[in-house]
Amino acid sequence: MSTRQIIHQVAEEVRARLEGEGSGHDWWHVRRVWQLAQRLGREEKADMFVVELAALLHDIADWKLHGGDDSVGPRVAREVMTTRKVPEDVMAQVCEIIPAMAFKGAGVKTDMLTLEGKVVQDADRLDAIGAIGVARTFAFGGFKGHIIYDPNVKPVAHSTKESYAGSKGPVINHFYEKLLLLKDRMNTRAAKRIAGARHKFMEKYLQQFYQEWKGKA
Ligand code: ADP
Ligand code: NI
């Protein structure tokens, strides 16, 4: 099988598995991350086979939705790749990237070692900000049954992945606990550029939100 055929088959399998996912980690999220990763990866001259596979498989089994276990993602990814006879060294690179991708709280370091990992992490994080980021955050909050906003509940800079994943805070708090922090955590130049504009949009969104909240807009 050619690398193009492998990518196509993996994409089809991921689409089938994540099609109806309701927490904002659905197939369309994966497809956007896949496309953004190709854009960033070309600019950074990364190994595009590794980049595309990691982008496609990064949310195949999210740790937050599997009781905090971040070994499920790489295991399922390996199964999907083994069926398509992806070379072992490529599988190893992809499986190293997947558990390192996730944001795990403001105070939790998540360094990415390889260029391919940096590219895919940036692509995933770009899809967490801007207009789409706002939409996904409210979708996730609804999925979990969180309220929109409570001015008496302050944002928390989570220092462990357990407290981040277990957060029941209002959705607006997530902007301060994650979304507004991402701009300064981008790895690649291209992603920093794109993140700047998306960040500004979120700031405007929040301004308008508070104006309406106070009855001033
Ligand atoms: P990553 O893709 O870095 O692993 P997550 O899976 O933690 O990030 O989050 C993906 C998206 O899900 C976030 O960008 C956000 O839109 C939403 N999300 C995650 N946790 C929360 C939360 N506690 N409240 C609201 N939205 C959340
Ligand atoms: Ni993702």
PDB file of C-alpha atoms and ligand atoms in Angstrom:
ATOM      1  CA  MET A   1       0.000   0.000   0.000  1.00  0.00           C
ATOM      2  CA  SER A   2       1.336   3.492  -0.812  1.00  0.00           C
ATOM      3  CA  THR A   3       1.566   6.114   1.939  1.00  0.00           C
ATOM      4  CA  ARG A   4      -1.338   7.985   0.249  1.00  0.00           C
ATOM      5  CA  GLN A   5      -3.513   4.872   0.409  1.00  0.00           C
ATOM      6  CA  ILE A   6      -2.587   4.314   4.059  1.00  0.00           C
ATOM      7  CA  ILE A   7      -3.492   7.901   4.966  1.00  0.00           C
ATOM      8  CA  HIS A   8      -6.773   7.604   3.094  1.00  0.00           C
ATOM      9  CA  GLN A   9      -7.713   4.353   4.846  1.00  0.00           C
ATOM     10  CA  VAL A  10      -6.745   5.643   8.288  1.00  0.00           C
ATOM     11  CA  ALA A  11      -8.781   8.816   7.662  1.00  0.00           C
ATOM     12  CA  GLU A  12     -11.814   6.714   6.715  1.00  0.00           C
ATOM     13  CA  GLU A  13     -11.501   4.608   9.856  1.00  0.00           C
ATOM     14  CA  VAL A  14     -11.157   7.668  12.102  1.00  0.00           C
ATOM     15  CA  ARG A  15     -14.147   9.268  10.386  1.00  0.00           C
ATOM     16  CA  ALA A  16     -16.265   6.165  11.040  1.00  0.00           C
ATOM     17  CA  ARG A  17     -15.226   5.999  14.707  1.00  0.00           C
ATOM     18  CA  LEU A  18     -15.577   9.695  15.597  1.00  0.00           C
ATOM     19  CA  GLU A  19     -18.415  10.755  13.296  1.00  0.00           C
ATOM     20  CA  GLY A  20     -21.074  11.366  15.973  1.00  0.00           C
ATOM     21  CA  GLU A  21     -18.800  12.320  18.880  1.00  0.00           C
ATOM     22  CA  GLY A  22     -20.556  15.079  20.841  1.00  0.00           C
ATOM     23  CA  SER A  23     -17.855  16.678  23.007  1.00  0.00           C
ATOM     24  CA  GLY A  24     -16.106  18.712  20.292  1.00  0.00           C
ATOM     25  CA  HIS A  25     -13.615  15.946  19.501  1.00  0.00           C
ATOM     26  CA  ASP A  26     -15.579  14.755  16.485  1.00  0.00           C
ATOM     27  CA  TRP A  27     -14.358  13.845  12.982  1.00  0.00           C
ATOM     28  CA  TRP A  28     -14.596  17.453  11.776  1.00  0.00           C
ATOM     29  CA  HIS A  29     -12.226  18.540  14.554  1.00  0.00           C
ATOM     30  CA  VAL A  30      -9.784  15.849  13.424  1.00  0.00           C
ATOM     31  CA  ARG A  31     -10.188  16.884   9.792  1.00  0.00           C
ATOM     32  CA  ARG A  32      -9.433  20.546  10.619  1.00  0.00           C
ATOM     33  CA  VAL A  33      -6.387  19.535  12.661  1.00  0.00           C
ATOM     34  CA  TRP A  34      -5.216  17.293   9.820  1.00  0.00           C
ATOM     35  CA  GLN A  35      -5.473  20.190   7.345  1.00  0.00           C
ATOM     36  CA  LEU A  36      -3.835  22.737   9.662  1.00  0.00           C
ATOM     37  CA  ALA A  37      -1.042  20.250  10.413  1.00  0.00           C
ATOM     38  CA  GLN A  38      -0.362  19.871   6.688  1.00  0.00           C
ATOM     39  CA  ARG A  39      -0.148  23.648   6.293  1.00  0.00           C
ATOM     40  CA  LEU A  40       2.229  24.044   9.272  1.00  0.00           C
ATOM     41  CA  GLY A  41       4.193  20.865   8.514  1.00  0.00           C
ATOM     42  CA  ARG A  42       5.014  21.905   4.947  1.00  0.00           C
ATOM     43  CA  GLU A  43       6.269  25.283   6.136  1.00  0.00           C
ATOM     44  CA  GLU A  44       8.401  23.601   8.814  1.00  0.00           C
ATOM     45  CA  LYS A  45       9.608  20.854   6.432  1.00  0.00           C
ATOM     46  CA  ALA A  46       8.461  18.096   8.782  1.00  0.00           C
ATOM     47  CA  ASP A  47       8.065  14.408   7.868  1.00  0.00           C
ATOM     48  CA  MET A  48       4.544  14.592   6.505  1.00  0.00           C
ATOM     49  CA  PHE A  49       3.718  10.883   6.839  1.00  0.00           C
ATOM     50  CA  VAL A  50       4.286  11.067  10.606  1.00  0.00           C
ATOM     51  CA  VAL A  51       2.495  14.448  10.826  1.00  0.00           C
ATOM     52  CA  GLU A  52      -0.595  13.249   8.957  1.00  0.00           C
ATOM     53  CA  LEU A  53      -0.894   9.982  10.880  1.00  0.00           C
ATOM     54  CA  ALA A  54      -0.456  11.695  14.249  1.00  0.00           C
ATOM     55  CA  ALA A  55      -3.009  14.384  13.334  1.00  0.00           C
ATOM     56  CA  LEU A  56      -5.542  11.785  12.209  1.00  0.00           C
ATOM     57  CA  LEU A  57      -5.054   9.532  15.235  1.00  0.00           C
ATOM     58  CA  HIS A  58      -4.492  12.098  18.014  1.00  0.00           C
ATOM     59  CA  ASP A  59      -8.052  11.964  19.413  1.00  0.00           C
ATOM     60  CA  ILE A  60      -8.869   8.340  18.591  1.00  0.00           C
ATOM     61  CA  ALA A  61      -9.233   7.657  22.348  1.00  0.00           C
ATOM     62  CA  ASP A  62      -8.941  10.843  24.429  1.00  0.00           C
ATOM     63  CA  TRP A  63      -7.413  10.394  27.929  1.00  0.00           C
ATOM     64  CA  LYS A  64      -9.966  12.743  29.525  1.00  0.00           C
ATOM     65  CA  LEU A  65     -12.815  10.582  28.264  1.00  0.00           C
ATOM     66  CA  HIS A  66     -11.082   7.321  29.324  1.00  0.00           C
ATOM     67  CA  GLY A  67     -10.744   7.888  33.052  1.00  0.00           C
ATOM     68  CA  GLY A  68      -7.505   9.866  32.698  1.00  0.00           C
ATOM     69  CA  ASP A  69      -5.647   6.933  31.092  1.00  0.00           C
ATOM     70  CA  ASP A  70      -3.316   8.306  28.403  1.00  0.00           C
ATOM     71  CA  SER A  71      -2.112   4.878  27.260  1.00  0.00           C
ATOM     72  CA  VAL A  72      -5.403   4.047  25.503  1.00  0.00           C
ATOM     73  CA  GLY A  73      -4.846   6.561  22.671  1.00  0.00           C
ATOM     74  CA  PRO A  74      -1.462   5.201  21.522  1.00  0.00           C
ATOM     75  CA  ARG A  75      -2.698   1.608  21.905  1.00  0.00           C
ATOM     76  CA  VAL A  76      -5.723   2.106  19.661  1.00  0.00           C
ATOM     77  CA  ALA A  77      -3.609   4.167  17.215  1.00  0.00           C
ATOM     78  CA  ARG A  78      -1.099   1.314  16.994  1.00  0.00           C
ATOM     79  CA  GLU A  79      -3.896  -1.173  16.226  1.00  0.00           C
ATOM     80  CA  VAL A  80      -5.221   1.038  13.421  1.00  0.00           C
ATOM     81  CA  MET A  81      -1.698   1.478  11.943  1.00  0.00           C
ATOM     82  CA  THR A  82      -0.697  -2.187  12.312  1.00  0.00           C
ATOM     83  CA  THR A  83      -3.668  -3.229  10.171  1.00  0.00           C
ATOM     84  CA  ARG A  84      -2.294  -0.952   7.399  1.00  0.00           C
ATOM     85  CA  LYS A  85       1.296  -2.212   7.797  1.00  0.00           C
ATOM     86  CA  VAL A  86       2.741   1.187   8.761  1.00  0.00           C
ATOM     87  CA  PRO A  87       6.520   0.741   9.356  1.00  0.00           C
ATOM     88  CA  GLU A  88       7.479   0.246  13.012  1.00  0.00           C
ATOM     89  CA  ASP A  89       9.656   3.374  13.260  1.00  0.00           C
ATOM     90  CA  VAL A  90       6.786   5.548  11.992  1.00  0.00           C
ATOM     91  CA  MET A  91       4.326   3.915  14.428  1.00  0.00           C
ATOM     92  CA  ALA A  92       6.754   4.540  17.279  1.00  0.00           C
ATOM     93  CA  GLN A  93       7.033   8.233  16.395  1.00  0.00           C
ATOM     94  CA  VAL A  94       3.245   8.640  16.149  1.00  0.00           C
ATOM     95  CA  CYS A  95       2.642   6.810  19.437  1.00  0.00           C
ATOM     96  CA  GLU A  96       5.151   9.031  21.206  1.00  0.00           C
ATOM     97  CA  ILE A  97       3.385  12.158  19.961  1.00  0.00           C
ATOM     98  CA  ILE A  98      -0.215  11.261  20.919  1.00  0.00           C
ATOM     99  CA  PRO A  99       0.009  11.209  24.756  1.00  0.00           C
ATOM    100  CA  ALA A 100       2.236  14.318  24.749  1.00  0.00           C
ATOM    101  CA  MET A 101      -0.237  16.389  22.692  1.00  0.00           C
ATOM    102  CA  ALA A 102      -2.823  17.270  25.278  1.00  0.00           C
ATOM    103  CA  PHE A 103      -3.134  20.392  27.356  1.00  0.00           C
ATOM    104  CA  LYS A 104      -3.276  19.145  30.964  1.00  0.00           C
ATOM    105  CA  GLY A 105      -3.677  22.308  33.011  1.00  0.00           C
ATOM    106  CA  ALA A 106      -2.073  25.769  33.150  1.00  0.00           C
ATOM    107  CA  GLY A 107       0.652  24.587  35.518  1.00  0.00           C
ATOM    108  CA  VAL A 108       1.422  21.242  33.851  1.00  0.00           C
ATOM    109  CA  LYS A 109       4.368  21.202  31.436  1.00  0.00           C
ATOM    110  CA  THR A 110       3.728  19.421  28.140  1.00  0.00           C
ATOM    111  CA  ASP A 111       6.919  19.672  26.122  1.00  0.00           C
ATOM    112  CA  MET A 112       6.972  18.150  22.692  1.00  0.00           C
ATOM    113  CA  LEU A 113      10.304  16.752  21.578  1.00  0.00           C
ATOM    114  CA  THR A 114      10.022  16.195  17.833  1.00  0.00           C
ATOM    115  CA  LEU A 115       9.301  18.692  15.049  1.00  0.00           C
ATOM    116  CA  GLU A 116       6.399  16.512  13.871  1.00  0.00           C
ATOM    117  CA  GLY A 117       4.939  16.541  17.395  1.00  0.00           C
ATOM    118  CA  LYS A 118       5.288  20.308  17.643  1.00  0.00           C
ATOM    119  CA  VAL A 119       3.436  20.741  14.352  1.00  0.00           C
ATOM    120  CA  VAL A 120       0.504  18.505  15.306  1.00  0.00           C
ATOM    121  CA  GLN A 121       0.264  19.983  18.809  1.00  0.00           C
ATOM    122  CA  ASP A 122       0.095  23.478  17.295  1.00  0.00           C
ATOM    123  CA  ALA A 123      -2.617  22.399  14.852  1.00  0.00           C
ATOM    124  CA  ASP A 124      -4.702  20.899  17.679  1.00  0.00           C
ATOM    125  CA  ARG A 125      -4.244  24.021  19.775  1.00  0.00           C
ATOM    126  CA  LEU A 126      -5.191  26.341  16.924  1.00  0.00           C
ATOM    127  CA  ASP A 127      -8.492  24.457  16.671  1.00  0.00           C
ATOM    128  CA  ALA A 128      -9.045  25.171  20.379  1.00  0.00           C
ATOM    129  CA  ILE A 129      -9.007  28.969  19.892  1.00  0.00           C
ATOM    130  CA  GLY A 130     -10.802  31.569  17.756  1.00  0.00           C
ATOM    131  CA  ALA A 131     -14.440  31.255  16.712  1.00  0.00           C
ATOM    132  CA  ILE A 132     -14.228  27.483  16.436  1.00  0.00           C
ATOM    133  CA  GLY A 133     -12.533  27.279  19.815  1.00  0.00           C
ATOM    134  CA  VAL A 134     -15.413  29.227  21.369  1.00  0.00           C
ATOM    135  CA  ALA A 135     -17.950  26.875  19.761  1.00  0.00           C
ATOM    136  CA  ARG A 136     -16.101  23.730  20.866  1.00  0.00           C
ATOM    137  CA  THR A 137     -15.781  25.010  24.415  1.00  0.00           C
ATOM    138  CA  PHE A 138     -19.514  25.578  24.774  1.00  0.00           C
ATOM    139  CA  ALA A 139     -20.201  22.217  23.127  1.00  0.00           C
ATOM    140  CA  PHE A 140     -17.895  20.523  25.659  1.00  0.00           C
ATOM    141  CA  GLY A 141     -19.506  22.403  28.555  1.00  0.00           C
ATOM    142  CA  GLY A 142     -22.960  21.295  27.397  1.00  0.00           C
ATOM    143  CA  PHE A 143     -21.748  17.717  26.981  1.00  0.00           C
ATOM    144  CA  LYS A 144     -20.517  17.775  30.598  1.00  0.00           C
ATOM    145  CA  GLY A 145     -23.501  19.718  31.942  1.00  0.00           C
ATOM    146  CA  HIS A 146     -21.482  22.751  33.038  1.00  0.00           C
ATOM    147  CA  ILE A 147     -23.099  26.177  33.350  1.00  0.00           C
ATOM    148  CA  ILE A 148     -22.110  29.064  31.085  1.00  0.00           C
ATOM    149  CA  TYR A 149     -20.906  31.604  33.632  1.00  0.00           C
ATOM    150  CA  ASP A 150     -20.969  32.358  37.356  1.00  0.00           C
ATOM    151  CA  PRO A 151     -19.184  35.563  38.368  1.00  0.00           C
ATOM    152  CA  ASN A 152     -18.629  34.134  41.864  1.00  0.00           C
ATOM    153  CA  VAL A 153     -16.573  31.188  40.631  1.00  0.00           C
ATOM    154  CA  LYS A 154     -13.008  32.205  39.803  1.00  0.00           C
ATOM    155  CA  PRO A 155     -10.802  30.454  37.217  1.00  0.00           C
ATOM    156  CA  VAL A 156      -8.225  27.980  38.550  1.00  0.00           C
ATOM    157  CA  ALA A 157      -4.649  27.521  37.254  1.00  0.00           C
ATOM    158  CA  HIS A 158      -4.778  23.716  37.448  1.00  0.00           C
ATOM    159  CA  SER A 159      -1.489  22.222  38.548  1.00  0.00           C
ATOM    160  CA  THR A 160      -2.301  18.562  37.870  1.00  0.00           C
ATOM    161  CA  LYS A 161      -3.961  16.845  34.948  1.00  0.00           C
ATOM    162  CA  GLU A 162      -6.448  15.244  37.366  1.00  0.00           C
ATOM    163  CA  SER A 163      -7.751  18.564  38.639  1.00  0.00           C
ATOM    164  CA  TYR A 164      -7.841  19.968  35.059  1.00  0.00           C
ATOM    165  CA  ALA A 165      -9.810  16.976  33.723  1.00  0.00           C
ATOM    166  CA  GLY A 166     -12.130  16.899  36.749  1.00  0.00           C
ATOM    167  CA  SER A 167     -12.987  20.604  36.552  1.00  0.00           C
ATOM    168  CA  LYS A 168     -16.697  21.379  36.805  1.00  0.00           C
ATOM    169  CA  GLY A 169     -16.220  25.123  36.494  1.00  0.00           C
ATOM    170  CA  PRO A 170     -18.361  27.367  34.280  1.00  0.00           C
ATOM    171  CA  VAL A 171     -17.491  27.402  30.590  1.00  0.00           C
ATOM    172  CA  ILE A 172     -16.248  31.016  30.622  1.00  0.00           C
ATOM    173  CA  ASN A 173     -13.593  29.989  33.160  1.00  0.00           C
ATOM    174  CA  HIS A 174     -12.106  27.601  30.606  1.00  0.00           C
ATOM    175  CA  PHE A 175     -11.072  30.621  28.539  1.00  0.00           C
ATOM    176  CA  TYR A 176      -8.760  31.668  31.393  1.00  0.00           C
ATOM    177  CA  GLU A 177      -7.739  28.128  32.342  1.00  0.00           C
ATOM    178  CA  LYS A 178      -6.711  27.162  28.813  1.00  0.00           C
ATOM    179  CA  LEU A 179      -7.790  29.044  25.696  1.00  0.00           C
ATOM    180  CA  LEU A 180      -6.163  32.427  26.412  1.00  0.00           C
ATOM    181  CA  LEU A 181      -2.911  30.705  27.433  1.00  0.00           C
ATOM    182  CA  LEU A 182      -2.401  28.899  24.134  1.00  0.00           C
ATOM    183  CA  LYS A 183      -1.162  31.820  22.014  1.00  0.00           C
ATOM    184  CA  ASP A 184       2.089  31.939  24.009  1.00  0.00           C
ATOM    185  CA  ARG A 185       2.538  28.175  23.924  1.00  0.00           C
ATOM    186  CA  MET A 186       2.668  27.675  20.171  1.00  0.00           C
ATOM    187  CA  ASN A 187       5.809  25.931  18.910  1.00  0.00           C
ATOM    188  CA  THR A 188       6.061  26.956  15.254  1.00  0.00           C
ATOM    189  CA  ARG A 189       6.268  30.380  13.623  1.00  0.00           C
ATOM    190  CA  ALA A 190       3.284  29.838  11.350  1.00  0.00           C
ATOM    191  CA  ALA A 191       1.100  28.784  14.284  1.00  0.00           C
ATOM    192  CA  LYS A 192       2.124  31.826  16.335  1.00  0.00           C
ATOM    193  CA  ARG A 193       0.986  34.029  13.461  1.00  0.00           C
ATOM    194  CA  ILE A 194      -2.419  32.363  13.120  1.00  0.00           C
ATOM    195  CA  ALA A 195      -2.902  32.214  16.905  1.00  0.00           C
ATOM    196  CA  GLY A 196      -2.487  35.983  17.287  1.00  0.00           C
ATOM    197  CA  ALA A 197      -5.600  36.760  15.229  1.00  0.00           C
ATOM    198  CA  ARG A 198      -7.678  34.005  16.811  1.00  0.00           C
ATOM    199  CA  HIS A 199      -6.657  35.220  20.279  1.00  0.00           C
ATOM    200  CA  LYS A 200      -7.798  38.784  19.525  1.00  0.00           C
ATOM    201  CA  PHE A 201     -11.170  37.462  18.392  1.00  0.00           C
ATOM    202  CA  MET A 202     -11.650  35.651  21.735  1.00  0.00           C
ATOM    203  CA  GLU A 203     -10.791  38.797  23.672  1.00  0.00           C
ATOM    204  CA  LYS A 204     -13.426  40.710  21.705  1.00  0.00           C
ATOM    205  CA  TYR A 205     -15.913  37.912  22.273  1.00  0.00           C
ATOM    206  CA  LEU A 206     -15.366  38.061  26.044  1.00  0.00           C
ATOM    207  CA  GLN A 207     -15.665  41.865  26.106  1.00  0.00           C
ATOM    208  CA  GLN A 208     -19.030  41.665  24.377  1.00  0.00           C
ATOM    209  CA  PHE A 209     -20.115  38.810  26.687  1.00  0.00           C
ATOM    210  CA  TYR A 210     -19.435  40.884  29.815  1.00  0.00           C
ATOM    211  CA  GLN A 211     -21.106  43.969  28.319  1.00  0.00           C
ATOM    212  CA  GLU A 212     -24.259  41.964  27.650  1.00  0.00           C
ATOM    213  CA  TRP A 213     -24.021  40.349  31.095  1.00  0.00           C
ATOM    214  CA  LYS A 214     -24.031  43.793  32.696  1.00  0.00           C
ATOM    215  CA  GLY A 215     -26.892  44.888  30.450  1.00  0.00           C
ATOM    216  CA  LYS A 216     -24.698  47.467  28.761  1.00  0.00           C
ATOM    217  CA  ALA A 217     -24.758  46.160  25.216  1.00  0.00           C
TER     218      ALA A 217
HETATM  219  P1  ADP B   1      -6.390  19.006  23.959  1.00  0.00           P
HETATM  220  O1  ADP B   1      -6.985  18.953  22.578  1.00  0.00           O
HETATM  221  O2  ADP B   1      -5.227  19.944  24.117  1.00  0.00           O
HETATM  222  O3  ADP B   1      -6.208  17.671  24.584  1.00  0.00           O
HETATM  223  P2  ADP B   1      -8.727  19.108  25.492  1.00  0.00           P
HETATM  224  O4  ADP B   1      -9.127  17.789  24.916  1.00  0.00           O
HETATM  225  O5  ADP B   1      -8.488  19.266  26.954  1.00  0.00           O
HETATM  226  O6  ADP B   1      -7.486  19.700  24.752  1.00  0.00           O
HETATM  227  O7  ADP B   1      -9.797  20.130  25.094  1.00  0.00           O
HETATM  228  C1  ADP B   1     -10.284  20.227  23.802  1.00  0.00           C
HETATM  229  C2  ADP B   1     -11.373  21.236  23.839  1.00  0.00           C
HETATM  230  O8  ADP B   1     -12.460  20.785  24.655  1.00  0.00           O
HETATM  231  C3  ADP B   1     -10.958  22.526  24.525  1.00  0.00           C
HETATM  232  O9  ADP B   1     -10.228  23.343  23.666  1.00  0.00           O
HETATM  233  C4  ADP B   1     -12.266  23.094  24.926  1.00  0.00           C
HETATM  234  O10 ADP B   1     -12.919  23.651  23.816  1.00  0.00           O
HETATM  235  C5  ADP B   1     -12.996  21.865  25.379  1.00  0.00           C
HETATM  236  N1  ADP B   1     -12.815  21.658  26.823  1.00  0.00           N
HETATM  237  C6  ADP B   1     -11.967  20.844  27.473  1.00  0.00           C
HETATM  238  N2  ADP B   1     -12.107  20.940  28.815  1.00  0.00           N
HETATM  239  C7  ADP B   1     -13.105  21.842  29.003  1.00  0.00           C
HETATM  240  C8  ADP B   1     -13.768  22.404  30.146  1.00  0.00           C
HETATM  241  N3  ADP B   1     -13.457  22.044  31.394  1.00  0.00           N
HETATM  242  N4  ADP B   1     -14.751  23.323  29.941  1.00  0.00           N
HETATM  243  C9  ADP B   1     -15.096  23.704  28.687  1.00  0.00           C
HETATM  244  N5  ADP B   1     -14.529  23.208  27.590  1.00  0.00           N
HETATM  245  C10 ADP B   1     -13.553  22.301  27.731  1.00  0.00           C
HETATM  246 NI    NI B   2      -7.760  17.304  19.332  1.00  0.00          NI
END
